[in-house]
Each structure stands twice: as C-alpha cells, then as structure tokens.
Amino acid sequence: MDYLYDGSFDGLLTSIYYSYYEQKAQGIYPEASYQFNMFTPSTIIRSDPVLAARVYDAIDKKISVYSLMQIYYVYLSNNTAKENFILKYLQLGFQLGPKIDSVHSHPKVLPIRQTAKKVSFEAERFLGLLRFTDTGSYLYAVLEPDHNISVLLADHFADRLAGERFIIHDKKRNLAIICNQKEWYLSDFSGKAAIPDSETEQFYQELWAKYFTRISIENRKNKKLQSHFVPQRYRHNLVEFRKSELF
Amino acid sequence: MGTLEKLAVLADGAKYDVSCASSGVNKHNQGGIGNSKSFGICHTWSADGRCVSLLKILLTNYCIYNCNYCVNRNQNDIPRASFTPREVADLTIQFYRRNYIEGLFLSSGIEHSPNHTMERIYQVLDILRHEYHFYGYIHVKVIPGADTALVNKTGLLADRMSINIEQPTEQSLKLLAPQKTLPVLFAPMNQIHHQITQNASERKIFRHVQKFVPAGQSTQMIVGASKDSDLSIIKATETLYNRFQLKRVYYSAYVPVNEGPNLPALSTSPPLLREHRLYQADWLLRFYSFKADEIVNEQSPFLDTDLDPKISWALRNMQLFPLEINQASYEELLRIPGVGVNSAQRIIRQRRLGNICYDHLKKMGVVLKRAKYFITCQGCYYGGIPVESALVRQALAPVAKPVQLCLF
C-alpha cells in the first residue's frame, strides 16, 4: 500500500502512524507529485496533529532527539525519495533505539545522514549569504535555496535583528518568514511589488561592493576557490556580485 | 574625502591581515542588535578565495613606524586617510543590519602615539557597545606600547584581541621591523593572557563579572619575508599556544609590496603552498595532539611540499603501522593519515556495536586513498604494496601532470 500525504511534516508523521497501526506502507509520497501505478494500491492520508504528535514523542523517547532533528532536516530536503528514507530509518530506529545514532554506515542510516548534512550545510551557508535591503519600514531578503531551509534561518535572524521588522522570502517556494519585531511566522508569500532602493540603500550597497573588490589580493587570485564557496546559482541575489564587475 | 574613498583606502591597508574568523564565542542579543555564533559565519568570498566575515578595516593608515614589509610604513607614498570613530561605528551597524558582515575587525596604523590610537579604537567600541547596543563580534588589534589601563578597558568591550608578532625570531624582526622587539610585543600578550585567566576565575565566583576578551587572543606571522625555517615558525607557534593559550596563530604568505635590501624581490609570488602546509601543521598541534618536534626537526627543518605533514610524520614512523582499525585507541586513530576527528569518533562509536569492515570506512568519511597503507581491517591489509616508507611515499606522492611533447 502506498500512502499519499499532503506534504506537511504532520502529514508525514501521520502516515508513519498509519503504517504501524493500520497497514504497513510500502512507500510514502506527496499527493501532488504521485504517479499512479496499476499494481500498488494507494490511499490518501489526512494529516492529523494528534497522531503526528504521538509519533513525534515516540521518536523523541524511544530513539533520540538527534534522530528527530535529522528526520526533520531530511524532510526539508529536495530529495524525491526522502519520505521512504525516513520510513526505513524509523523502522530500524524503533528496533535499535538510541544505538541507531552510532551506526553511521548502515544502508538505512547513511542516506539520512548524507541528506541531513546537505540541508544543514545549506542552512548554515545562508546564515551568511542572505542579503537584506532596507525598504525604510522593514528589511527584506530574497533567497532561492536548493532545500526548503527558510524555517531553519528564522530563529537566528529573529535574535540577531531584534527590534526590526523583516521578511525572508523564499522565491522558489513562495514562502516567507515574516517577523514583526518579536515573533516570527512562516506564511505563503508570492510576488512582491519591487520597491526601488532608496538613496541611502543604494549608497550602502555601493560601499559594500567597493569594499568587496578592494579586500581581495591580486597576487593571490583564485577564482576556482571562490566559486567553490559561492556557487553561481546564488550570485544573482548577492549585492556584491551584482554590483561589482571586477569581483 | 568621502566615505567611499576612505573605505577604499583603509580596506586596502587592512587586507593583508589574514585573521578573519568570527568564531569562539556564543552570544545572545540582550535588547540591542546582533548576536555571535561560536562556529563563526562567513558572509562572502572575495576573488582570492578568502572568506569575508568581518568588516576588516584600518582606523587610519598614517603610521609613525617604518616596518619593511608593511604597505603603510611611513616612507611609502600612498593615499592616506583616517576614519572618525563614529564613521566606523555607523558603517559597522549599517553593514551588519543588511547581513553583509558578522562584525568588525579593527586594526590601525599608529598615528601620533600608541596611546592616541588605542584611545580612538576604544571610542569605536564604546559607541558600538554602549550607544548602539551592538552584540555582534568585534576583534581589535592591540597597539604595542599602549597603556595597560587602556588595553584593559578595551578588552572588556572586545570579543577577541590580537597582537601580530609578524616574525618568529628576534633576528628577523630586527631586520624587518627595527622599531619593534619581541619583548614589546609579548608584554601586552602576556597582560591579556593574565587578564583572561583572572577573569575566568572571578566569573566562577561572581557570575555577573563582565567578560574580558571572551573569544581569546590570536596572532599572525608573515611567511616568506625572512629566511626563517618552518621549524622556527612551528616551534614559535607551539610556544605561543603553551605560554599564552592563544586561540589561533595565523600565517600569511608574504605578498611583496615594498622594495628593500632585506626583502624578497617584488616579482616573487607569495609562498601559498608553504602557507597551506603550515596551517595543516598548526591543525596537527591544536586538534591532533602532535608536538612540534614530531612535525619538523633539525634534520628536516622545512615541511615537505609534496605531502601533508601528517603523512610525512607517518612515513618517518612506519614501525607504528599498520594499525588495526577495530583495536586502535582514539589517539592512535587520529594519527592515521586520512582519518580526521569526525571519522575517528564515528569509528569509536560504531565499534561498540560490532566489528567494522573495510567497506564501512569510506562511508564514515575516511579517505582510503591515503589511509589504506596504514591500516588493517579485521586483520586484512588492503594497501596492495608492502608497508615500507619509500614505497608508500611513491604511491602517495602527487603525479606530475602529463606534458604534451612537442613534435618539432
């Protein structure tokens, strides 16, 4: 039996609940992108916060907080097989308990570790690579990450920019973190009328671009190393790469 | 002069300082702007591949000193500028809000006297911390010769402080920076070290004592400007770690900016590979519990450029290998070329649950290309060649790039 869920974390955990208490799931897939197939029957799972919470607590108590975190990271990844990685990992996890955190090379654990690592690496990268523009009344940042990492950035920036209003807009997924000085929430957010940058904003962008070109040492030039750290696909959202021609 | 021009001039003067890390302290916002993460955050990478995490600038590039290797020495004819403390503070805050930077790295030429410059550095910190309530990362240079009381009150506001010793030995310092001596440089280093230790013990009793330089102190050495060997550099590094408990020692491959009888010619390219090997050796000192003597010695005072220092050490000590992965202690695992801190820890953890076989190692992050000559796994050796120094060296040495032979 294939389980189809709505794409939410709660939905995924609910599917895992049903896989244990109703019928074993062969696979779990997001409903929106599921390819029907003649031989495996499928059923749609409505996400249920109560059942999801039970699975959540069970992972926390019977496996470990670390595993819970890893699963959440994998859920945020763009890997198309992620639901099945998580399903298989949890099946092993409920057998082994906390020991699962030590078997790095096990075929059911390794894909989780590798995928979670990619997600946390990208999230950490964007703590630095996010650029805000000051619109006058709030700060606005655009990003187009490979994985759905904006939730992982929110706490960091809410602490850092305490007292400021800001929006972190994931253009690829039409999501945004909106923070009103105190708490933040995640919301659907599509298209925004482009606000032209004010004169002060332009001034600071120019200063930054200037600084960026001056800080590099000509005799040590190493473009390959630079593009290893700042891949081309992120550059069009970065002031210093847009503004300065030399970089 | 406008801010744009000043920034260009003063960033130019600071770029040869390599210290860039914004790491070492975890700090939450307490009703102002900014926080710090102990893992450090890089915000962008410049065209030379070095990361930019701090606004690294000079307060002024006027200088009374005339150090041979320095762009800002007083006899150089270059554009000069000075920021006011407020300009630096404003620039920091505005860059920080836009998430361009992680904090401020403030260095300076010495304009009138050490005390005058140190006082102005203090003013920048005072504005940032007390007026703007900035909780981000600040790294400042200590001006050698400045009053201890001034250094002390600046240290209460900064996260990290550093004094560059520039040269590992007294002779080369005399040759290249005749106005500086090691004792003058060590004095503030010693003072900061004492203050940090004292502050730590006070904080055990009184929780609210203000932190003094919580991210510790660092220093920098220039590599390739003098004739010093890697042996003296690594020895000096080890002494600094042991004596002053420095957080980091940075190495900077000398980029020729000045002409002089005691300096390499302007056409010399910076010794980047040597710098890289020194950083690898530094890593072995800090995280792999190696001693300086094990890395370099009188017989071979320079690091091998072909192979990294850990392999070189292993090749000199072949009698210790091969090690059995399932039995070696953590310390022994760390000494295997190709095994790092992460994979050693994974091996230890997974070993508790069962034997590790050869196929697992790659998945744990072990670099088998190097490690296979130094290990056995469940009693089997997978290297394929006898465990002999010369043969393994040959197998690991970099292959020369094939050159297209000319037909004519």
mmCIF file of N, CA, C and O in Angstrom, chain B residues 198-259:
data_model
loop_
_atom_site.group_PDB
_atom_site.id
_atom_site.type_symbol
_atom_site.label_atom_id
_atom_site.label_comp_id
_atom_site.label_asym_id
_atom_site.label_seq_id
_atom_site.Cartn_x
_atom_site.Cartn_y
_atom_site.Cartn_z
ATOM 1 N N GLN B 198 42.435 35.465 34.921
ATOM 2 C CA GLN B 198 41.900 36.036 36.157
ATOM 3 C C GLN B 198 40.392 36.219 36.049
ATOM 4 O O GLN B 198 39.643 35.858 36.954
ATOM 5 N N ASN B 199 39.966 36.737 34.882
ATOM 6 C CA ASN B 199 38.552 36.969 34.635
ATOM 7 C C ASN B 199 37.768 35.666 34.735
ATOM 8 O O ASN B 199 36.698 35.608 35.341
ATOM 9 N N ALA B 200 38.344 34.590 34.181
ATOM 10 C CA ALA B 200 37.657 33.297 34.202
ATOM 11 C C ALA B 200 37.455 32.816 35.628
ATOM 12 O O ALA B 200 36.392 32.307 35.984
ATOM 13 N N SER B 201 38.485 33.007 36.493
ATOM 14 C CA SER B 201 38.333 32.514 37.862
ATOM 15 C C SER B 201 37.386 33.415 38.662
ATOM 16 O O SER B 201 36.655 32.938 39.523
ATOM 17 N N GLU B 202 37.389 34.710 38.343
ATOM 18 C CA GLU B 202 36.436 35.597 39.029
ATOM 19 C C GLU B 202 35.006 35.238 38.675
ATOM 20 O O GLU B 202 34.110 35.256 39.509
ATOM 21 N N ARG B 203 34.810 34.895 37.403
ATOM 22 C CA ARG B 203 33.451 34.592 36.957
ATOM 23 C C ARG B 203 32.907 33.313 37.583
ATOM 24 O O ARG B 203 31.707 33.077 37.588
ATOM 25 N N LYS B 204 33.815 32.486 38.086
ATOM 26 C CA LYS B 204 33.343 31.279 38.775
ATOM 27 C C LYS B 204 32.667 31.654 40.092
ATOM 28 O O LYS B 204 31.777 30.970 40.561
ATOM 29 N N ILE B 205 33.126 32.729 40.685
ATOM 30 C CA ILE B 205 32.564 33.147 41.969
ATOM 31 C C ILE B 205 31.443 34.173 41.768
ATOM 32 O O ILE B 205 30.361 34.037 42.314
ATOM 33 N N PHE B 206 31.727 35.189 40.950
ATOM 34 C CA PHE B 206 30.722 36.231 40.701
ATOM 35 C C PHE B 206 30.251 36.113 39.261
ATOM 36 O O PHE B 206 30.976 36.451 38.336
ATOM 37 N N ARG B 207 29.030 35.661 39.098
ATOM 38 C CA ARG B 207 28.527 35.348 37.764
ATOM 39 C C ARG B 207 28.420 36.588 36.875
ATOM 40 O O ARG B 207 28.501 36.503 35.668
ATOM 41 N N HIS B 208 28.245 37.755 37.483
ATOM 42 C CA HIS B 208 27.966 38.924 36.660
ATOM 43 C C HIS B 208 29.186 39.764 36.326
ATOM 44 O O HIS B 208 29.070 40.846 35.772
ATOM 45 N N VAL B 209 30.361 39.257 36.679
ATOM 46 C CA VAL B 209 31.576 39.971 36.278
ATOM 47 C C VAL B 209 31.616 40.048 34.756
ATOM 48 O O VAL B 209 31.339 39.063 34.066
ATOM 49 N N GLN B 210 31.916 41.234 34.255
ATOM 50 C CA GLN B 210 31.962 41.430 32.809
ATOM 51 C C GLN B 210 33.052 40.563 32.174
ATOM 52 O O GLN B 210 34.140 40.432 32.744
ATOM 53 N N LYS B 211 32.739 39.986 31.027
ATOM 54 C CA LYS B 211 33.718 39.111 30.382
ATOM 55 C C LYS B 211 34.852 39.916 29.767
ATOM 56 O O LYS B 211 34.635 40.966 29.175
ATOM 57 N N PHE B 212 36.058 39.371 29.883
ATOM 58 C CA PHE B 212 37.219 40.015 29.283
ATOM 59 C C PHE B 212 37.689 39.183 28.097
ATOM 60 O O PHE B 212 38.032 38.016 28.250
ATOM 61 N N VAL B 213 37.684 39.771 26.907
ATOM 62 C CA VAL B 213 38.116 39.090 25.672
ATOM 63 C C VAL B 213 37.630 37.636 25.624
ATOM 64 O O VAL B 213 38.442 36.703 25.602
ATOM 65 N N PRO B 214 36.299 37.422 25.597
ATOM 66 C CA PRO B 214 35.779 36.053 25.712
ATOM 67 C C PRO B 214 36.203 35.114 24.583
ATOM 68 O O PRO B 214 36.237 33.908 24.781
ATOM 69 N N ALA B 215 36.518 35.649 23.407
ATOM 70 C CA ALA B 215 36.929 34.757 22.322
ATOM 71 C C ALA B 215 38.442 34.585 22.262
ATOM 72 O O ALA B 215 38.971 34.050 21.300
ATOM 73 N N GLY B 216 39.134 35.028 23.288
ATOM 74 C CA GLY B 216 40.564 34.787 23.369
ATOM 75 C C GLY B 216 41.395 35.684 22.474
ATOM 76 O O GLY B 216 40.880 36.588 21.831
ATOM 77 N N GLN B 217 42.698 35.423 22.435
ATOM 78 C CA GLN B 217 43.549 36.246 21.577
ATOM 79 C C GLN B 217 44.224 35.416 20.498
ATOM 80 O O GLN B 217 44.354 34.212 20.610
ATOM 81 N N SER B 218 44.615 36.104 19.432
ATOM 82 C CA SER B 218 45.271 35.428 18.324
ATOM 83 C C SER B 218 46.471 36.251 17.877
ATOM 84 O O SER B 218 46.700 37.350 18.375
ATOM 85 N N THR B 219 47.227 35.713 16.952
ATOM 86 C CA THR B 219 48.363 36.463 16.420
ATOM 87 C C THR B 219 48.629 36.044 14.983
ATOM 88 O O THR B 219 47.979 35.137 14.474
ATOM 89 N N GLN B 220 49.556 36.714 14.348
ATOM 90 C CA GLN B 220 49.853 36.415 12.942
ATOM 91 C C GLN B 220 51.339 36.462 12.678
ATOM 92 O O GLN B 220 52.053 37.274 13.245
ATOM 93 N N MET B 221 51.799 35.561 11.816
ATOM 94 C CA MET B 221 53.198 35.584 11.388
ATOM 95 C C MET B 221 53.260 35.663 9.883
ATOM 96 O O MET B 221 52.462 35.039 9.198
ATOM 97 N N ILE B 222 54.220 36.419 9.382
ATOM 98 C CA ILE B 222 54.397 36.506 7.939
ATOM 99 C C ILE B 222 55.360 35.405 7.505
ATOM 100 O O ILE B 222 56.394 35.207 8.128
ATOM 101 N N VAL B 223 54.982 34.689 6.467
ATOM 102 C CA VAL B 223 55.813 33.585 5.999
ATOM 103 C C VAL B 223 56.489 33.980 4.697
ATOM 104 O O VAL B 223 55.820 34.392 3.752
ATOM 105 N N GLY B 224 57.788 33.872 4.642
ATOM 106 C CA GLY B 224 58.487 34.082 3.376
ATOM 107 C C GLY B 224 59.125 35.457 3.229
ATOM 108 O O GLY B 224 59.793 35.708 2.245
ATOM 109 N N ALA B 225 58.941 36.353 4.207
ATOM 110 C CA ALA B 225 59.593 37.654 4.098
ATOM 111 C C ALA B 225 61.037 37.553 4.580
ATOM 112 O O ALA B 225 61.927 38.215 4.074
ATOM 113 N N SER B 226 61.274 36.688 5.560
ATOM 114 C CA SER B 226 62.626 36.474 6.059
ATOM 115 C C SER B 226 63.040 35.043 5.732
ATOM 116 O O SER B 226 62.293 34.299 5.125
ATOM 117 N N LYS B 227 64.242 34.664 6.183
ATOM 118 C CA LYS B 227 64.740 33.335 5.825
ATOM 119 C C LYS B 227 64.385 32.276 6.869
ATOM 120 O O LYS B 227 64.956 31.183 6.854
ATOM 121 N N ASP B 228 63.484 32.576 7.786
ATOM 122 C CA ASP B 228 63.168 31.634 8.852
ATOM 123 C C ASP B 228 62.652 30.310 8.305
ATOM 124 O O ASP B 228 61.886 30.269 7.350
ATOM 125 N N SER B 229 63.058 29.218 8.968
ATOM 126 C CA SER B 229 62.608 27.899 8.530
ATOM 127 C C SER B 229 61.249 27.583 9.140
ATOM 128 O O SER B 229 60.811 28.221 10.088
ATOM 129 N N ASP B 230 60.595 26.559 8.580
ATOM 130 C CA ASP B 230 59.325 26.113 9.149
ATOM 131 C C ASP B 230 59.512 25.638 10.583
ATOM 132 O O ASP B 230 58.620 25.761 11.409
ATOM 133 N N LEU B 231 60.705 25.097 10.856
ATOM 134 C CA LEU B 231 60.986 24.635 12.212
ATOM 135 C C LEU B 231 60.815 25.776 13.207
ATOM 136 O O LEU B 231 60.115 25.639 14.211
ATOM 137 N N SER B 232 61.434 26.950 12.902
ATOM 138 C CA SER B 232 61.337 28.041 13.881
ATOM 139 C C SER B 232 59.911 28.583 13.945
ATOM 140 O O SER B 232 59.448 29.002 15.004
ATOM 141 N N ILE B 233 59.191 28.541 12.816
ATOM 142 C CA ILE B 233 57.808 29.028 12.841
ATOM 143 C C ILE B 233 56.928 28.114 13.697
ATOM 144 O O ILE B 233 56.172 28.582 14.553
ATOM 145 N N ILE B 234 57.079 26.799 13.487
ATOM 146 C CA ILE B 234 56.220 25.868 14.236
ATOM 147 C C ILE B 234 56.596 25.834 15.716
ATOM 148 O O ILE B 234 55.732 25.758 16.585
ATOM 149 N N LYS B 235 57.899 25.933 15.976
ATOM 150 C CA LYS B 235 58.347 25.998 17.374
ATOM 151 C C LYS B 235 57.755 27.231 18.063
ATOM 152 O O LYS B 235 57.250 27.156 19.181
ATOM 153 N N ALA B 236 57.834 28.369 17.350
ATOM 154 C CA ALA B 236 57.296 29.605 17.921
ATOM 155 C C ALA B 236 55.801 29.461 18.163
ATOM 156 O O ALA B 236 55.284 29.883 19.200
ATOM 157 N N THR B 237 55.106 28.840 17.201
ATOM 158 C CA THR B 237 53.670 28.632 17.349
ATOM 159 C C THR B 237 53.360 27.819 18.598
ATOM 160 O O THR B 237 52.506 28.184 19.396
ATOM 161 N N GLU B 238 54.112 26.733 18.759
ATOM 162 C CA GLU B 238 53.861 25.870 19.918
ATOM 163 C C GLU B 238 54.078 26.623 21.223
ATOM 164 O O GLU B 238 53.268 26.526 22.152
ATOM 165 N N THR B 239 55.146 27.415 21.251
ATOM 166 C CA THR B 239 55.420 28.211 22.455
ATOM 167 C C THR B 239 54.255 29.165 22.733
ATOM 168 O O THR B 239 53.831 29.307 23.875
ATOM 169 N N LEU B 240 53.758 29.798 21.674
ATOM 170 C CA LEU B 240 52.656 30.750 21.864
ATOM 171 C C LEU B 240 51.415 30.052 22.410
ATOM 172 O O LEU B 240 50.731 30.577 23.286
ATOM 173 N N TYR B 241 51.106 28.869 21.882
ATOM 174 C CA TYR B 241 49.937 28.136 22.378
ATOM 175 C C TYR B 241 50.120 27.744 23.837
ATOM 176 O O TYR B 241 49.207 27.852 24.647
ATOM 177 N N ASN B 242 51.336 27.296 24.172
ATOM 178 C CA ASN B 242 51.557 26.833 25.541
ATOM 179 C C ASN B 242 51.662 27.982 26.528
ATOM 180 O O ASN B 242 51.140 27.915 27.631
ATOM 181 N N ARG B 243 52.349 29.049 26.109
ATOM 182 C CA ARG B 243 52.647 30.097 27.062
ATOM 183 C C ARG B 243 51.471 31.065 27.236
ATOM 184 O O ARG B 243 51.149 31.474 28.337
ATOM 185 N N PHE B 244 50.816 31.436 26.130
ATOM 186 C CA PHE B 244 49.755 32.439 26.232
ATOM 187 C C PHE B 244 48.367 31.869 25.960
ATOM 188 O O PHE B 244 47.391 32.609 25.883
ATOM 189 N N GLN B 245 48.267 30.562 25.756
ATOM 190 C CA GLN B 245 46.977 29.936 25.432
ATOM 191 C C GLN B 245 46.234 30.675 24.309
ATOM 192 O O GLN B 245 45.044 30.955 24.417
ATOM 193 N N LEU B 246 46.952 30.989 23.246
ATOM 194 C CA LEU B 246 46.315 31.677 22.125
ATOM 195 C C LEU B 246 45.248 30.786 21.503
ATOM 196 O O LEU B 246 45.352 29.572 21.535
ATOM 197 N N LYS B 247 44.219 31.431 20.940
ATOM 198 C CA LYS B 247 43.186 30.666 20.255
ATOM 199 C C LYS B 247 43.659 30.246 18.870
ATOM 200 O O LYS B 247 43.402 29.145 18.417
ATOM 201 N N ARG B 248 44.309 31.146 18.181
ATOM 202 C CA ARG B 248 44.793 30.836 16.838
ATOM 203 C C ARG B 248 46.128 31.520 16.586
ATOM 204 O O ARG B 248 46.390 32.594 17.114
ATOM 205 N N VAL B 249 46.958 30.880 15.769
ATOM 206 C CA VAL B 249 48.101 31.561 15.184
ATOM 207 C C VAL B 249 47.866 31.535 13.684
ATOM 208 O O VAL B 249 47.630 30.477 13.112
ATOM 209 N N TYR B 250 47.851 32.696 13.060
ATOM 210 C CA TYR B 250 47.630 32.756 11.615
ATOM 211 C C TYR B 250 48.963 32.912 10.895
ATOM 212 O O TYR B 250 49.902 33.481 11.440
ATOM 213 N N TYR B 251 48.997 32.405 9.670
ATOM 214 C CA TYR B 251 50.191 32.571 8.839
ATOM 215 C C TYR B 251 49.776 33.316 7.591
ATOM 216 O O TYR B 251 48.719 33.049 7.035
ATOM 217 N N SER B 252 50.604 34.245 7.166
ATOM 218 C CA SER B 252 50.243 34.934 5.948
ATOM 219 C C SER B 252 51.409 34.890 4.978
ATOM 220 O O SER B 252 52.512 35.325 5.295
ATOM 221 N N ALA B 253 51.170 34.275 3.826
ATOM 222 C CA ALA B 253 52.206 34.201 2.810
ATOM 223 C C ALA B 253 52.546 35.620 2.398
ATOM 224 O O ALA B 253 51.656 36.399 2.074
ATOM 225 N N TYR B 254 53.821 35.953 2.435
ATOM 226 C CA TYR B 254 54.220 37.335 2.192
ATOM 227 C C TYR B 254 53.951 37.755 0.750
ATOM 228 O O TYR B 254 54.439 37.139 -0.192
ATOM 229 N N VAL B 255 53.153 38.797 0.608
ATOM 230 C CA VAL B 255 52.906 39.385 -0.700
ATOM 231 C C VAL B 255 53.812 40.597 -0.807
ATOM 232 O O VAL B 255 53.675 41.536 -0.030
ATOM 233 N N PRO B 256 54.783 40.581 -1.740
ATOM 234 C CA PRO B 256 55.739 41.685 -1.788
ATOM 235 C C PRO B 256 55.046 42.998 -2.155
ATOM 236 O O PRO B 256 54.405 43.092 -3.205
ATOM 237 N N VAL B 257 55.113 43.956 -1.270
ATOM 238 C CA VAL B 257 54.520 45.263 -1.543
ATOM 239 C C VAL B 257 55.568 46.367 -1.524
ATOM 240 O O VAL B 257 55.335 47.451 -2.023
ATOM 241 N N ASN B 258 56.725 46.070 -0.915
ATOM 242 C CA ASN B 258 57.766 47.082 -0.818
ATOM 243 C C ASN B 258 59.071 46.546 -1.387
ATOM 244 O O ASN B 258 59.286 45.341 -1.427
ATOM 245 N N GLU B 259 59.941 47.463 -1.774
ATOM 246 C CA GLU B 259 61.280 47.053 -2.179
ATOM 247 C C GLU B 259 62.234 47.315 -1.035
ATOM 248 O O GLU B 259 62.066 48.255 -0.272
#
